[in-house]
Short mmCIF file of C-alpha atoms and ligand atoms in Angstrom, two decimals:
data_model
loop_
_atom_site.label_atom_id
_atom_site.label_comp_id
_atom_site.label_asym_id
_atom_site.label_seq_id
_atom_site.Cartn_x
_atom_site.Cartn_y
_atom_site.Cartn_z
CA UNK A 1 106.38 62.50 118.36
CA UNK A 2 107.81 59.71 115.93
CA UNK A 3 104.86 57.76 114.21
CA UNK A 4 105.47 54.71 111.99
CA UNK A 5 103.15 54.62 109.01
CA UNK A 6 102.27 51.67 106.93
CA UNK A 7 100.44 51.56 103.24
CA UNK A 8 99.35 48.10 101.44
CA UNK A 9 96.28 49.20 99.99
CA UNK A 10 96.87 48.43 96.53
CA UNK A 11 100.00 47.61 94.72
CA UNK A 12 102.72 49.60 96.59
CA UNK A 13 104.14 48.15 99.99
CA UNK A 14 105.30 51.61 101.84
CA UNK A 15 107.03 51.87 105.36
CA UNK A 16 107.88 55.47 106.63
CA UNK A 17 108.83 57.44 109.94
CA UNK A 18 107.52 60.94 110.32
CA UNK A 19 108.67 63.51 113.28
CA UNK A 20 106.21 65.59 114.47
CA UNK A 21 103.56 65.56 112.09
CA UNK A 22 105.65 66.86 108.72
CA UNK A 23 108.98 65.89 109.24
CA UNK A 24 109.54 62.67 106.63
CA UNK A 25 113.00 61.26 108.62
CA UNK A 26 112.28 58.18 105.96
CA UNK A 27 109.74 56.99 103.33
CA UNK A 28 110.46 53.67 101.30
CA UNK A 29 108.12 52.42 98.74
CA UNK A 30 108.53 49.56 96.73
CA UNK A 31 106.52 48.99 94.03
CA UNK A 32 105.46 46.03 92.88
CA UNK A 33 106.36 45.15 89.05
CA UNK A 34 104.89 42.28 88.43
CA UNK A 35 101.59 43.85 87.65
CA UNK A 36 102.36 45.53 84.74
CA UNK A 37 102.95 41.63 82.58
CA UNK A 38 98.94 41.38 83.24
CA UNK A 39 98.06 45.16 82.60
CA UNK A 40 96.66 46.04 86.20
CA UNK A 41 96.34 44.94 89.39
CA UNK A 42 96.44 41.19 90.50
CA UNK A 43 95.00 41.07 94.33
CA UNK A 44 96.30 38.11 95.40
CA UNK A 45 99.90 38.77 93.79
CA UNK A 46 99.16 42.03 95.63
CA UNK A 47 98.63 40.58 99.20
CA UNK A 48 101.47 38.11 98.42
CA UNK A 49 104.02 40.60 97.84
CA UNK A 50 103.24 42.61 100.59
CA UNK A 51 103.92 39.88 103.37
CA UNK A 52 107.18 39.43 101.59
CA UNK A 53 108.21 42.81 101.54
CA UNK A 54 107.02 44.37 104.85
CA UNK A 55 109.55 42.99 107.41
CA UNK A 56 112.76 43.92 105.13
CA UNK A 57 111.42 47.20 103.83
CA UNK A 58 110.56 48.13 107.79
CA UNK A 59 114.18 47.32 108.60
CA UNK A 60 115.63 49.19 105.75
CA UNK A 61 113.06 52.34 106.59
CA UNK A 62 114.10 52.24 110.28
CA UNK A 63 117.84 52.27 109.44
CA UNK A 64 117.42 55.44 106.95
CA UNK A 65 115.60 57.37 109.89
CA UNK A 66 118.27 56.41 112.30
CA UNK A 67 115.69 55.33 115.06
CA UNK A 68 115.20 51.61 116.33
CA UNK A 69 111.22 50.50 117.20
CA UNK A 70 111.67 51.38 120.97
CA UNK A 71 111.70 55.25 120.16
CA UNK A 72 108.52 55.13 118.17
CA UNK A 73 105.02 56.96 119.82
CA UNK A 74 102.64 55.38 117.65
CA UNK A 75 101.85 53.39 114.18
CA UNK A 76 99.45 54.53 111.58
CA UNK A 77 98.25 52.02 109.15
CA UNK A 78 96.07 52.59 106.24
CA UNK A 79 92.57 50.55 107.17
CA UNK A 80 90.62 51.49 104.61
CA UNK A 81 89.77 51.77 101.22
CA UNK A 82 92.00 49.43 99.51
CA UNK A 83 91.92 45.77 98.10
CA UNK A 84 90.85 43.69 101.04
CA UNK A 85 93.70 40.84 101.37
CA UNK A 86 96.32 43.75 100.66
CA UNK A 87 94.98 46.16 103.79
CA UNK A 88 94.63 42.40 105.97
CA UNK A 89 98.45 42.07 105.33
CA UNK A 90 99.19 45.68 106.25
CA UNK A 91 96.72 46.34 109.16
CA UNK A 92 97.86 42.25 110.93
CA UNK A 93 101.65 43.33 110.43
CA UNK A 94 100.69 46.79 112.60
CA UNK A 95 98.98 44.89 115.00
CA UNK A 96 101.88 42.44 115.49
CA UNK A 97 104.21 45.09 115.80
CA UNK A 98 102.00 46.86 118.41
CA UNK A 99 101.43 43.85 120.75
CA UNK A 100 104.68 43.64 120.95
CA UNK A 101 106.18 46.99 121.55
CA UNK A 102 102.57 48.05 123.44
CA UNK A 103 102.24 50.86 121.28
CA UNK A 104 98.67 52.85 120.16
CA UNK A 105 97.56 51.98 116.90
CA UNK A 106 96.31 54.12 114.56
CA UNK A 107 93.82 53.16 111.43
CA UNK A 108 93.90 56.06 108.56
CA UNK A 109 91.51 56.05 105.58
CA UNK A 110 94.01 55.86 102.28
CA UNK A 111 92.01 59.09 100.43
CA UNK A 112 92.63 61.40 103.24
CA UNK A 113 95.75 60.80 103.97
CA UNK A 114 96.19 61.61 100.08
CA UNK A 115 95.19 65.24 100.79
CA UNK A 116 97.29 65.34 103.86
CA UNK A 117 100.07 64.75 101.77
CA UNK A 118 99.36 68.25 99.94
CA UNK A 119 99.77 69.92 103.68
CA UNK A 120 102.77 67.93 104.44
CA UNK A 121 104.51 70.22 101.78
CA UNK A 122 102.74 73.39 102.88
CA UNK A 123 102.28 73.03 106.47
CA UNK A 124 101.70 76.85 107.37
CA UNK A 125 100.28 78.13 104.24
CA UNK A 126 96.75 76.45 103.98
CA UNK A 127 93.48 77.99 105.23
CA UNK A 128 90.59 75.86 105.87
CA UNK A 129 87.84 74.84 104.82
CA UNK A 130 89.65 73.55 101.79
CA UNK A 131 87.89 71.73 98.60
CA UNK A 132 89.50 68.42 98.56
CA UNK A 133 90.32 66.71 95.07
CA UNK A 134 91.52 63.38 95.30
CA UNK A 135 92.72 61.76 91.70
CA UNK A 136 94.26 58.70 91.77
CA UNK A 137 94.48 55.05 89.87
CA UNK A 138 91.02 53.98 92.38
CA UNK A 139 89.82 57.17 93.30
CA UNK A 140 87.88 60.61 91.95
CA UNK A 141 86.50 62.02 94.57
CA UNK A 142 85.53 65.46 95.94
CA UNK A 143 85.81 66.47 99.70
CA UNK A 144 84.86 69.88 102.49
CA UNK A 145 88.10 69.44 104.40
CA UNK A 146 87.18 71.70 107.32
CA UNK A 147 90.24 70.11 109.14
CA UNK A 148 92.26 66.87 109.35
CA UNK A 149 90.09 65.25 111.49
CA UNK A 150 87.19 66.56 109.45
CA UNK A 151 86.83 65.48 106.34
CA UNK A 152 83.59 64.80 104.65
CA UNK A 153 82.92 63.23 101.11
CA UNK A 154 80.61 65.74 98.39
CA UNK A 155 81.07 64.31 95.13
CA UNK A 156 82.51 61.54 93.20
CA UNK A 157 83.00 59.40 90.55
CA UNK A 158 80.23 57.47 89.66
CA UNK A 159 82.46 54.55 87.32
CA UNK A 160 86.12 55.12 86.56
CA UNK A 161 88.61 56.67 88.11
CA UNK A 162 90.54 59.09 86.45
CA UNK A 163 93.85 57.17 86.92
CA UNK A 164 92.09 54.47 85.77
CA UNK A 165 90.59 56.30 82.67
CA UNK A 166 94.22 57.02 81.70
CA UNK A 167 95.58 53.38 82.45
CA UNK A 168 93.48 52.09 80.33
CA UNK A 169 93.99 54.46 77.33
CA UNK A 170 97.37 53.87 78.14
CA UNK A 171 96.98 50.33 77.39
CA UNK A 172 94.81 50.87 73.77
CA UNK A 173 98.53 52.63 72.64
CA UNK A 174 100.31 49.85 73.97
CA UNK A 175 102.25 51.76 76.75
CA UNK A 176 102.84 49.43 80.14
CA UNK A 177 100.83 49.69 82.98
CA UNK A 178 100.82 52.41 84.94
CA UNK A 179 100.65 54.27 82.05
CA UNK A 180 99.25 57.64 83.05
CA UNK A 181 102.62 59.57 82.47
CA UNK A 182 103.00 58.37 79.19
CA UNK A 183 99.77 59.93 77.66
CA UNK A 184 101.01 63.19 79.53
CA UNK A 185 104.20 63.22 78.21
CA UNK A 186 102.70 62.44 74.58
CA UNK A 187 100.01 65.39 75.01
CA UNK A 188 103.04 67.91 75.40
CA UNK A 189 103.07 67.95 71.37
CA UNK A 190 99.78 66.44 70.30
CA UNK A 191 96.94 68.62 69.02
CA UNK A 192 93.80 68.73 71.54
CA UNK A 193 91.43 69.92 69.43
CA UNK A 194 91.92 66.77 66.67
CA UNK A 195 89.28 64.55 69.23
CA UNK A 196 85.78 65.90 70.48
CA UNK A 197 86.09 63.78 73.76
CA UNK A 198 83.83 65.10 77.03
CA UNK A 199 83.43 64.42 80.08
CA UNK A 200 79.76 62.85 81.33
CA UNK A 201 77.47 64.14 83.26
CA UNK A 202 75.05 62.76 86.19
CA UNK A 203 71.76 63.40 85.84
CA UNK A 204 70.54 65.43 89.30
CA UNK A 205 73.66 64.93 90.83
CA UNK A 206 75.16 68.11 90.44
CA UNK A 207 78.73 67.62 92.72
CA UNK A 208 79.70 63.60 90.93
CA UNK A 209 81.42 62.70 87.56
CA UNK A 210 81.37 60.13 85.35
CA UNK A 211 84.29 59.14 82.81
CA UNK A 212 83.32 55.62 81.36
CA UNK A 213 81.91 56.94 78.21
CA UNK A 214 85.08 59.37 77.62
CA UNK A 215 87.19 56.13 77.69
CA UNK A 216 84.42 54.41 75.32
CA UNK A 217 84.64 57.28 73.02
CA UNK A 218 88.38 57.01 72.80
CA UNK A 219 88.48 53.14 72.42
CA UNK A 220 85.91 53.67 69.26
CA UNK A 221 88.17 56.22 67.76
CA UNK A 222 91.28 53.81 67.87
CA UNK A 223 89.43 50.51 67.38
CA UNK A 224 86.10 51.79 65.43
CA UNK A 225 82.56 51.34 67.08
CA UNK A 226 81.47 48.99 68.98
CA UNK A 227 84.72 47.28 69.73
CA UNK A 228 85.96 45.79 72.88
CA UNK A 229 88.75 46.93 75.52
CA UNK A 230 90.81 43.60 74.70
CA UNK A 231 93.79 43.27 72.86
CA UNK A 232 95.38 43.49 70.02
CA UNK A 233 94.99 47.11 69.73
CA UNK A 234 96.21 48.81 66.56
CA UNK A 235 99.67 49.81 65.84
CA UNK A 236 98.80 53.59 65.47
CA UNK A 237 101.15 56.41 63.59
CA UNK A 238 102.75 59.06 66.34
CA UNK A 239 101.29 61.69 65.24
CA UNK A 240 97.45 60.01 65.91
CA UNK A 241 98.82 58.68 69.51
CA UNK A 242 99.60 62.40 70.41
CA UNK A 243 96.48 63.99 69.38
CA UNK A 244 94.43 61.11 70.61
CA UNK A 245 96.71 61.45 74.24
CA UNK A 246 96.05 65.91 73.87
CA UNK A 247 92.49 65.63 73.09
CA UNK A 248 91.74 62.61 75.75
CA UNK A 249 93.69 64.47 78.59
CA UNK A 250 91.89 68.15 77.98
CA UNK A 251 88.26 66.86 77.84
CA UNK A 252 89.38 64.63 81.47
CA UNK A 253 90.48 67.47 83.12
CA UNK A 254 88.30 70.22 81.83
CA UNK A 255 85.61 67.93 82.70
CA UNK A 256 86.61 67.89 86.29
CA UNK A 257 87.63 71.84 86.43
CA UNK A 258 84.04 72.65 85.23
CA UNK A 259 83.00 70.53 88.32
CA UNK A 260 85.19 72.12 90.73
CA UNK A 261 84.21 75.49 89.29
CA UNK A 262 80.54 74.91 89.98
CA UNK A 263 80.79 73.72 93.64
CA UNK A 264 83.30 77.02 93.93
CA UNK A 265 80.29 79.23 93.21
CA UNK A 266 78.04 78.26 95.54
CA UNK A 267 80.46 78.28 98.41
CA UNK A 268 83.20 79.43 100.79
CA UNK A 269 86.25 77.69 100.55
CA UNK A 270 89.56 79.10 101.53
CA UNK A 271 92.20 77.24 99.38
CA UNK A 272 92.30 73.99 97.20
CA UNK A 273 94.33 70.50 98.41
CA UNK A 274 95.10 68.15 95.68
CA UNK A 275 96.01 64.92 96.02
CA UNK A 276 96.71 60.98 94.37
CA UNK A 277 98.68 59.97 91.54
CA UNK A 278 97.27 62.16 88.61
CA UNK A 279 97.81 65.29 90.86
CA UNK A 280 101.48 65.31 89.38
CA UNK A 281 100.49 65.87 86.06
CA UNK A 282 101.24 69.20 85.18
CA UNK A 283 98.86 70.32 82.88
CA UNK A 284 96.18 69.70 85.54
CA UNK A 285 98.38 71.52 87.64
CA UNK A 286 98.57 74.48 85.48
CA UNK A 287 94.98 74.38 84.23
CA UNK A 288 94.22 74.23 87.99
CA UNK A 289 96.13 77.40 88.65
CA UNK A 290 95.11 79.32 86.03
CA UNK A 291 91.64 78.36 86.28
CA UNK A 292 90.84 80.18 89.85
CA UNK A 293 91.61 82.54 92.13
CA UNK A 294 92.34 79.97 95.01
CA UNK A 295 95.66 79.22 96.64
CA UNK A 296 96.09 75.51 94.95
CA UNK A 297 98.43 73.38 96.76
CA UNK A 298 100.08 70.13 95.74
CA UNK A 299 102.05 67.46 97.23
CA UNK A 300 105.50 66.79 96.19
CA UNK A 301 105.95 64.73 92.82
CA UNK A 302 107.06 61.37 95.05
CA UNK A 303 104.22 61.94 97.83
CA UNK A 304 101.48 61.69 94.76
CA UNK A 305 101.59 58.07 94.77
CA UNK A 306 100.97 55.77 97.67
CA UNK A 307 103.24 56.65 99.91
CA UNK A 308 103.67 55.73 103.67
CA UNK A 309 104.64 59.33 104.62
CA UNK A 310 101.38 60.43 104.53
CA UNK A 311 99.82 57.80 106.27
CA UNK A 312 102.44 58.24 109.40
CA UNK A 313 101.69 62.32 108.59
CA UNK A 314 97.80 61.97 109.34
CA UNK A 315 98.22 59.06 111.67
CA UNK A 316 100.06 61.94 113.80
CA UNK A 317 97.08 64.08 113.66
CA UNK A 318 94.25 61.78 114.40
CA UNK A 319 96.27 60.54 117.47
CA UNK A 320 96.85 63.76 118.97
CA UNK A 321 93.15 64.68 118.71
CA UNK A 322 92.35 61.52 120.06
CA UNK A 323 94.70 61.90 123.09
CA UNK A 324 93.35 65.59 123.54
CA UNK A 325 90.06 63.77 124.75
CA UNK A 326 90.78 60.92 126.71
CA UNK A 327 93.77 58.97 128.22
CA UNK A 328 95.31 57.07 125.27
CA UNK A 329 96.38 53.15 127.03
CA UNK A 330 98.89 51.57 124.40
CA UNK A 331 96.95 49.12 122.48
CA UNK A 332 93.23 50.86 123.11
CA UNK A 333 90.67 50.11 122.16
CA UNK A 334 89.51 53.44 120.88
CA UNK A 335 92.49 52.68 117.92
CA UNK A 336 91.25 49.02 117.48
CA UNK A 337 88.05 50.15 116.56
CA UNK A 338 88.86 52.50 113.59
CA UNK A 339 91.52 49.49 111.93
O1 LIG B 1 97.55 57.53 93.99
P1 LIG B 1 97.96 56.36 93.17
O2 LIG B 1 99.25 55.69 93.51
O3 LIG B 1 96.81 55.29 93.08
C1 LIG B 1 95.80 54.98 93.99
O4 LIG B 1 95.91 55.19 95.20
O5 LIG B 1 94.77 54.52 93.44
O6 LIG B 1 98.02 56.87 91.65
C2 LIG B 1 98.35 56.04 90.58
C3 LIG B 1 97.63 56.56 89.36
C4 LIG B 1 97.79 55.66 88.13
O7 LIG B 1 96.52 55.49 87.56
C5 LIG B 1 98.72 56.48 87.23
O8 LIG B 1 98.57 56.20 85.85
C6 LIG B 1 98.31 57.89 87.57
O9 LIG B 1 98.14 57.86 88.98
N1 LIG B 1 99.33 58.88 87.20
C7 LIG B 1 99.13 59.85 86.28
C8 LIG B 1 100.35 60.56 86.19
N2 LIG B 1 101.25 60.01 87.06
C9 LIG B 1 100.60 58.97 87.68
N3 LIG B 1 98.07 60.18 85.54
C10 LIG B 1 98.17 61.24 84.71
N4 LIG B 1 99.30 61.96 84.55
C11 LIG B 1 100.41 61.67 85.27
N5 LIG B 1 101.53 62.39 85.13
ZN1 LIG B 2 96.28 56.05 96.62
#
């Protein structure tokens, strides 16, 4: 089975062919730059850069795989979440392409397919159910992944995203944008204990998170109380960027493992899938391994990020359970429906 996946949903146009569920025979992202001059994502220079790049960046992904668009079974698109205009460009290119070629379509939602891309690196190993973390520049969220095709949502976020907390301290030490790996790399020698950031907490919601008031607390500790989030921000010595970027980064993600370690208790999961952009940090990593007595698995460092791999990946699964329970007609309506 060769399946064609497609990802627009934010600010990364991604093509990629995957063999039989796992196999990545190609996976070409190209990111788009120009966000960084305005310090985060501009939608409509989103959607605009994705109908630019799609047509050339399928051509080049096609060539790499050494397959022409008469051999593929299927297309996967990502339909949802994502910036609207952006998913539009991506889910009306898939369409075209499946007119024409009568193939089935396939609509995959974005934050599964960023778990999937933690089982596209360990195909045999997991057990299910799995406890799903997804943490990326849109999304925190917590999942029961009892299998691919059953995935259902238990906790989340209820303002920022962790990417998104880290973007924008990122941004008060004048790093570009995405500026995640930055504060990582920074924490590496900074002292964590300097800061006495935390983590909120929900009130009766025992399984979501909250972050807005971490990134409030670190914005009045580089700016001074009741300042804003807009520039100029203060040129700052080294030494307070580190320990600012130490102590910021341990209250985030000891916020989150106290989380995960509650819903643990109280349950019967197998194994822990990771997923999204902030999974490649390795101090999460670590603190994730060390933390409990779980198999943890992670994607690959370049399957993090939006990626179209994982999109064809899952796209592979949900049509073959589909076709398991009724004829599948190229261009069904049964795939229609889910886009
Ligand atoms: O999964 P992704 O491409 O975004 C969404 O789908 O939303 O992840 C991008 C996010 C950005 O916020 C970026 O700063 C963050 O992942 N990120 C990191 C690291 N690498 C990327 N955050 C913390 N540590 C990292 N090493
Ligand atoms: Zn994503």
């Amino acid at each position: 089975m060769l399946v064609l996946g497609l990802e627009s949903s934010c600010d990364e146009t991604s093509c990629a062919v995957v063999e039989n569920y796992v196999h990545i025979l190609s996976n070409k992202i190209a990111s788009q730059e120009i966000h960084s001059y305005y310090g985060g994502v501009v939608p409509e220079l989103a959607s605009r850069c994705h109908l630019e790049t799609f047509p050339k960046l399928l051509k080049s992904t096609l060539k790499e795989a050494d397959i022409s668009l008469n051999d593929l079974t299927a297309i996967s698109v990502t339909s949802s979440p994502g910036l609207i205009g952006s998913l539009s460009v991506g889910v009306n290119f898939a369409k075209g392409l499946c007119t024409g070629l009568k193939l089935p379509l396939i609509g995959v939602n974005h934050v599964n397919a960023h778990l999937y891309a933690a089982f596209m690196n360990n195909p045999y190993a997991i057990q299910f159910p799995s406890l799903g973390i997804v943490v990326s520049g849109a999304h925190t969220s917590i999942f029961s992944v009892n299998s691919f095709s059953n995935i259902k949502l238990i906790g989340k976020t209820r303002d920022d995203a962790i990417g998104e907390v880290f973007d924008k301290v990122a941004r008060l030490l004048n790093f570009p944008y995405p500026g995640g790996k930055y504060i990582e790399e920074l924490a590496k020698t900074g002292n964590s204990e300097e800061y006495n950031f935390k983590g909120g907490i929900i009130k009766n919601s025992p399984y979501d998170l909250s972050f807005s008031g971490l990134k409030t607390a670190v914005l009045y500790a580089i700016k001074g109380k009741n300042s804003s989030m807009h520039p100029p921000f203060p040129e700052l010595t080294e030494e307070k960027k580190r320990n600012l970027s130490a102590s910021f980064q341990k209250a985030v993600f000891f916020s989150l493992v106290r989380k995960i370690s509650y819903i643990l208790k109280a349950s019967s999961y197998k194994s822990i899938l990771v997923g999204g952009g902030v999974a490649s940090n390795k101090y999460f990593q670590n603190l994730l391994k060390t933390n409990f007595e779980y198999p943890v698995f992670f994607p690959k460092p370049q399957l993090c990020t939006d990626n179209a791999a994982m999109i064809a990946g899952l796209g592979s699964i949900l049509f073959n359970s589909y076709n398991k329970k009724e004829k599948v007609e190229p261009c069904s309506c049964a795939f229609w429906e889910n886009v």
